[in-house]
PDB file of C-alpha atoms in Angstrom:
ATOM      1  CA  MET A   1     113.021-102.679 -38.669  1.00 48.00           C
ATOM      2  CA  ARG A   2     115.888-101.346 -36.671  1.00 50.00           C
ATOM      3  CA  TYR A   3     115.920 -98.057 -34.862  1.00 58.00           C
ATOM      4  CA  GLY A   4     118.690 -95.488 -35.207  1.00 60.00           C
ATOM      5  CA  ARG A   5     119.042 -95.608 -38.970  1.00 64.00           C
ATOM      6  CA  ALA A   6     116.795 -95.043 -41.949  1.00 64.00           C
ATOM      7  CA  ALA A   7     114.936 -98.177 -42.980  1.00 63.00           C
ATOM      8  CA  SER A   8     115.321 -99.472 -46.500  1.00 66.00           C
ATOM      9  CA  SER A   9     112.264 -99.680 -48.714  1.00 64.00           C
ATOM     10  CA  ASN A  10     112.534-103.461 -48.609  1.00 66.00           C
ATOM     11  CA  GLU A  11     112.334-103.425 -44.796  1.00 67.00           C
ATOM     12  CA  ILE A  12     109.349-101.100 -44.888  1.00 66.00           C
ATOM     13  CA  PHE A  13     107.378-103.100 -47.444  1.00 67.00           C
ATOM     14  CA  THR A  14     108.077-106.425 -45.746  1.00 74.00           C
ATOM     15  CA  SER A  15     107.192-105.150 -42.275  1.00 77.00           C
ATOM     16  CA  PRO A  16     104.626-107.427 -40.557  1.00 83.00           C
ATOM     17  CA  LEU A  17     102.857-104.411 -39.078  1.00 84.00           C
ATOM     18  CA  LEU A  18     102.494-102.761 -42.481  1.00 83.00           C
ATOM     19  CA  ARG A  19     101.194-106.007 -43.959  1.00 84.00           C
ATOM     20  CA  GLN A  20      98.666-106.330 -41.153  1.00 84.00           C
ATOM     21  CA  LEU A  21      97.483-102.733 -41.603  1.00 85.00           C
ATOM     22  CA  HIS A  22      97.229-103.179 -45.348  1.00 84.00           C
ATOM     23  CA  ALA A  23      95.209-106.378 -44.936  1.00 85.00           C
ATOM     24  CA  GLN A  24      92.892-104.676 -42.459  1.00 82.00           C
ATOM     25  CA  ALA A  25      92.422-101.707 -44.810  1.00 85.00           C
ATOM     26  CA  ARG A  26      91.563-104.064 -47.683  1.00 86.00           C
ATOM     27  CA  LEU A  27      89.111-105.936 -45.435  1.00 81.00           C
ATOM     28  CA  LEU A  28      87.403-102.679 -44.382  1.00 82.00           C
ATOM     29  CA  ALA A  29      87.197-101.493 -47.996  1.00 84.00           C
ATOM     30  CA  ARG A  30      85.649-104.805 -49.041  1.00 82.00           C
ATOM     31  CA  LEU A  31      83.251-104.701 -46.107  1.00 80.00           C
ATOM     32  CA  ASP A  32      82.301-101.129 -46.987  1.00 81.00           C
ATOM     33  CA  ALA A  33      81.523-102.214 -50.565  1.00 82.00           C
ATOM     34  CA  ILE A  34      79.423-105.157 -49.355  1.00 77.00           C
ATOM     35  CA  VAL A  35      77.492-102.981 -46.903  1.00 75.00           C
ATOM     36  CA  ALA A  36      76.912-100.386 -49.645  1.00 77.00           C
ATOM     37  CA  ALA A  37      75.559-103.113 -51.926  1.00 76.00           C
ATOM     38  CA  ARG A  38      73.179-104.350 -49.198  1.00 71.00           C
ATOM     39  CA  LEU A  39      72.065-100.847 -48.192  1.00 69.00           C
ATOM     40  CA  THR A  40      71.420 -99.551 -51.697  1.00 67.00           C
ATOM     41  CA  VAL A  41      69.115 -96.738 -50.552  1.00 63.00           C
ATOM     42  CA  LEU A  42      71.416 -95.587 -47.752  1.00 64.00           C
ATOM     43  CA  LYS A  43      74.836 -96.341 -49.231  1.00 65.00           C
ATOM     44  CA  ASN A  44      75.882 -92.700 -49.562  1.00 71.00           C
ATOM     45  CA  ALA A  45      74.960 -91.915 -45.974  1.00 74.00           C
ATOM     46  CA  CYS A  46      76.441 -94.948 -44.218  1.00 78.00           C
ATOM     47  CA  ARG A  47      80.101 -95.927 -43.844  1.00 81.00           C
ATOM     48  CA  VAL A  48      81.951 -98.735 -42.152  1.00 82.00           C
ATOM     49  CA  ALA A  49      83.637 -97.200 -39.126  1.00 83.00           C
ATOM     50  CA  ALA A  50      85.296-100.299 -37.649  1.00 83.00           C
ATOM     51  CA  TYR A  51      85.318-104.086 -37.551  1.00 82.00           C
ATOM     52  CA  LYS A  52      86.847-105.634 -34.484  1.00 85.00           C
ATOM     53  CA  GLU A  53      86.284-108.894 -32.634  1.00 87.00           C
ATOM     54  CA  GLY A  54      83.106-109.721 -34.551  1.00 86.00           C
ATOM     55  CA  VAL A  55      81.518-106.309 -34.037  1.00 88.00           C
ATOM     56  CA  LEU A  56      80.848-104.244 -37.140  1.00 85.00           C
ATOM     57  CA  THR A  57      80.427-100.530 -36.446  1.00 87.00           C
ATOM     58  CA  LEU A  58      78.600 -98.411 -39.010  1.00 84.00           C
ATOM     59  CA  SER A  59      78.416 -94.630 -38.867  1.00 84.00           C
ATOM     60  CA  THR A  60      75.700 -92.452 -40.330  1.00 83.00           C
ATOM     61  CA  GLY A  61      75.175 -88.747 -40.758  1.00 77.00           C
ATOM     62  CA  ASN A  62      71.901 -88.372 -38.889  1.00 76.00           C
ATOM     63  CA  SER A  63      69.703 -90.092 -36.347  1.00 78.00           C
ATOM     64  CA  ALA A  64      66.896 -90.911 -38.799  1.00 80.00           C
ATOM     65  CA  LEU A  65      69.267 -93.065 -40.846  1.00 78.00           C
ATOM     66  CA  THR A  66      70.606 -94.622 -37.664  1.00 81.00           C
ATOM     67  CA  GLY A  67      67.099 -95.814 -36.831  1.00 82.00           C
ATOM     68  CA  GLN A  68      66.509 -97.175 -40.329  1.00 81.00           C
ATOM     69  CA  ILE A  69      69.737 -99.160 -40.296  1.00 79.00           C
ATOM     70  CA  ARG A  70      69.010-100.535 -36.833  1.00 82.00           C
ATOM     71  CA  TYR A  71      65.648-101.701 -38.163  1.00 84.00           C
ATOM     72  CA  MET A  72      67.393-103.505 -41.065  1.00 81.00           C
ATOM     73  CA  GLN A  73      70.168-104.810 -38.804  1.00 83.00           C
ATOM     74  CA  ALA A  74      69.043-108.458 -38.642  1.00 86.00           C
ATOM     75  CA  SER A  75      68.763-108.913 -42.416  1.00 83.00           C
ATOM     76  CA  LEU A  76      72.053-107.101 -42.985  1.00 81.00           C
ATOM     77  CA  LEU A  77      73.763-109.327 -40.419  1.00 85.00           C
ATOM     78  CA  ALA A  78      72.405-112.464 -42.117  1.00 85.00           C
ATOM     79  CA  ASN A  79      73.578-111.224 -45.538  1.00 81.00           C
ATOM     80  CA  LEU A  80      77.054-110.395 -44.293  1.00 80.00           C
ATOM     81  CA  ARG A  81      77.455-113.776 -42.583  1.00 84.00           C
ATOM     82  CA  GLN A  82      77.046-115.461 -45.980  1.00 84.00           C
ATOM     83  CA  THR A  83      80.381-113.944 -47.054  1.00 79.00           C
ATOM     84  CA  PRO A  84      83.295-116.122 -45.830  1.00 80.00           C
ATOM     85  CA  GLU A  85      85.394-113.193 -44.560  1.00 74.00           C
ATOM     86  CA  PHE A  86      82.544-111.936 -42.409  1.00 76.00           C
ATOM     87  CA  ALA A  87      81.056-115.200 -41.174  1.00 83.00           C
ATOM     88  CA  GLU A  88      82.285-114.297 -37.667  1.00 86.00           C
ATOM     89  CA  ILE A  89      80.259-111.075 -37.373  1.00 86.00           C
ATOM     90  CA  THR A  90      78.207-111.335 -34.216  1.00 88.00           C
ATOM     91  CA  GLN A  91      76.857-107.820 -33.855  1.00 88.00           C
ATOM     92  CA  ILE A  92      76.297-104.618 -35.785  1.00 86.00           C
ATOM     93  CA  ARG A  93      76.583-101.297 -33.957  1.00 88.00           C
ATOM     94  CA  VAL A  94      75.234 -98.172 -35.573  1.00 85.00           C
ATOM     95  CA  ILE A  95      76.530 -94.821 -34.398  1.00 85.00           C
ATOM     96  CA  ASP A  96      75.379 -91.353 -35.295  1.00 81.00           C
ATOM     97  CA  CYS A  97      78.371 -89.200 -36.230  1.00 77.00           C
ATOM     98  CA  GLU A  98      76.824 -85.906 -37.160  1.00 66.00           C
ATOM     99  CA  PRO A  99      79.390 -83.414 -38.315  1.00 63.00           C
ATOM    100  CA  ALA A 100      80.191 -80.706 -35.828  1.00 61.00           C
ATOM    101  CA  PRO A 101      78.296 -77.527 -36.574  1.00 68.00           C
ATOM    102  CA  ALA A 102      80.370 -75.005 -38.458  1.00 70.00           C
ATOM    103  CA  ARG A 103      81.419 -72.136 -36.278  1.00 75.00           C
ATOM    104  CA  LYS A 104      80.659 -68.706 -37.514  1.00 76.00           C
ATOM    105  CA  PRO A 105      83.772 -66.570 -37.730  1.00 78.00           C
ATOM    106  CA  ALA A 106      83.851 -63.944 -35.019  1.00 81.00           C
ATOM    107  CA  ARG A 107      83.278 -60.512 -36.442  1.00 82.00           C
ATOM    108  CA  PRO A 108      84.344 -57.341 -34.715  1.00 85.00           C
ATOM    109  CA  PRO A 109      81.410 -55.228 -33.539  1.00 82.00           C
ATOM    110  CA  LEU A 110      80.206 -52.554 -35.910  1.00 79.00           C
ATOM    111  CA  PRO A 111      81.260 -49.010 -35.077  1.00 83.00           C
ATOM    112  CA  PRO A 112      78.553 -46.894 -33.426  1.00 82.00           C
ATOM    113  CA  LEU A 113      76.443 -44.628 -35.593  1.00 86.00           C
ATOM    114  CA  SER A 114      77.579 -41.020 -35.621  1.00 88.00           C
ATOM    115  CA  HIS A 115      75.528 -38.235 -34.057  1.00 89.00           C
ATOM    116  CA  SER A 116      74.733 -36.779 -37.492  1.00 90.00           C
ATOM    117  CA  VAL A 117      73.414 -40.117 -38.774  1.00 90.00           C
ATOM    118  CA  GLY A 118      71.230 -40.430 -35.664  1.00 90.00           C
ATOM    119  CA  THR A 119      69.842 -36.938 -36.297  1.00 91.00           C
ATOM    120  CA  LEU A 120      69.068 -37.796 -39.931  1.00 91.00           C
ATOM    121  CA  LEU A 121      67.324 -41.028 -38.863  1.00 91.00           C
ATOM    122  CA  ARG A 122      65.148 -39.164 -36.335  1.00 92.00           C
ATOM    123  CA  GLU A 123      64.240 -36.486 -38.919  1.00 92.00           C
ATOM    124  CA  THR A 124      63.347 -39.175 -41.451  1.00 92.00           C
ATOM    125  CA  ALA A 125      61.193 -40.958 -38.849  1.00 91.00           C
ATOM    126  CA  ASP A 126      59.274 -37.698 -38.263  1.00 92.00           C
ATOM    127  CA  LEU A 127      58.491 -37.401 -41.984  1.00 90.00           C
ATOM    128  CA  LEU A 128      57.205 -40.972 -42.441  1.00 88.00           C
ATOM    129  CA  ASP A 129      53.462 -41.752 -42.427  1.00 90.00           C
ATOM    130  CA  ASP A 130      53.982 -45.478 -41.661  1.00 89.00           C
ATOM    131  CA  ALA A 131      54.035 -45.856 -37.853  1.00 91.00           C
ATOM    132  CA  GLU A 132      55.964 -49.175 -37.850  1.00 92.00           C
ATOM    133  CA  LEU A 133      58.645 -47.902 -40.201  1.00 91.00           C
ATOM    134  CA  SER A 134      58.914 -44.658 -38.275  1.00 91.00           C
ATOM    135  CA  GLU A 135      59.377 -46.589 -35.002  1.00 93.00           C
ATOM    136  CA  ALA A 136      62.066 -48.758 -36.648  1.00 92.00           C
ATOM    137  CA  PHE A 137      63.981 -45.619 -37.678  1.00 91.00           C
ATOM    138  CA  ARG A 138      63.713 -44.250 -34.125  1.00 92.00           C
ATOM    139  CA  ARG A 139      65.058 -47.520 -32.656  1.00 92.00           C
ATOM    140  CA  LEU A 140      67.942 -47.417 -35.091  1.00 90.00           C
ATOM    141  CA  ALA A 141      68.609 -43.762 -34.228  1.00 89.00           C
ATOM    142  CA  SER A 142      68.787 -44.702 -30.537  1.00 89.00           C
ATOM    143  CA  HIS A 143      72.065 -46.512 -31.287  1.00 85.00           C
ATOM    144  CA  ALA A 144      73.702 -43.318 -32.481  1.00 84.00           C
ATOM    145  CA  SER A 145      76.251 -41.469 -30.378  1.00 80.00           C
ATOM    146  CA  ASP A 146      74.887 -38.635 -28.233  1.00 77.00           C
ATOM    147  CA  LYS A 147      77.990 -36.521 -28.705  1.00 73.00           C
ATOM    148  CA  PRO A 148      78.218 -34.389 -31.845  1.00 71.00           C
ATOM    149  CA  THR A 149      81.377 -35.071 -33.830  1.00 63.00           C
ATOM    150  CA  SER A 150      83.580 -32.185 -34.768  1.00 57.00           C
TER     151      SER A 150
END
């Protein structure tokens, strides 16, 4: 491809880099299918993350599965070596890629209770026979504004 002008579709599709990337993507997809077939119980929780220089990297969603796959690592390695494309695998790495915890959206603080609401809460607490519930109303009333609103 030349720089400075738009590449033709023929140049793009015949690019050696694109061919290499496409071949690598096909290899990873095939490897992912083979690993899923070997790890029938864990196939939905384990993915092929990378394959480079004889090292296969698998990623899982939690540490318990990571331990299980590490335990089965030797038999999985032997099974994969029987496939001609993966006869050069020397090692399997298992990484735990737990998803980042979802952040709670920041909410603005609630407005303070008005003086009249605080008064009503205190009056209600005085009328209640249940001591725990009465104390809860008093604690809630303590958050009310001390200044009467006009």
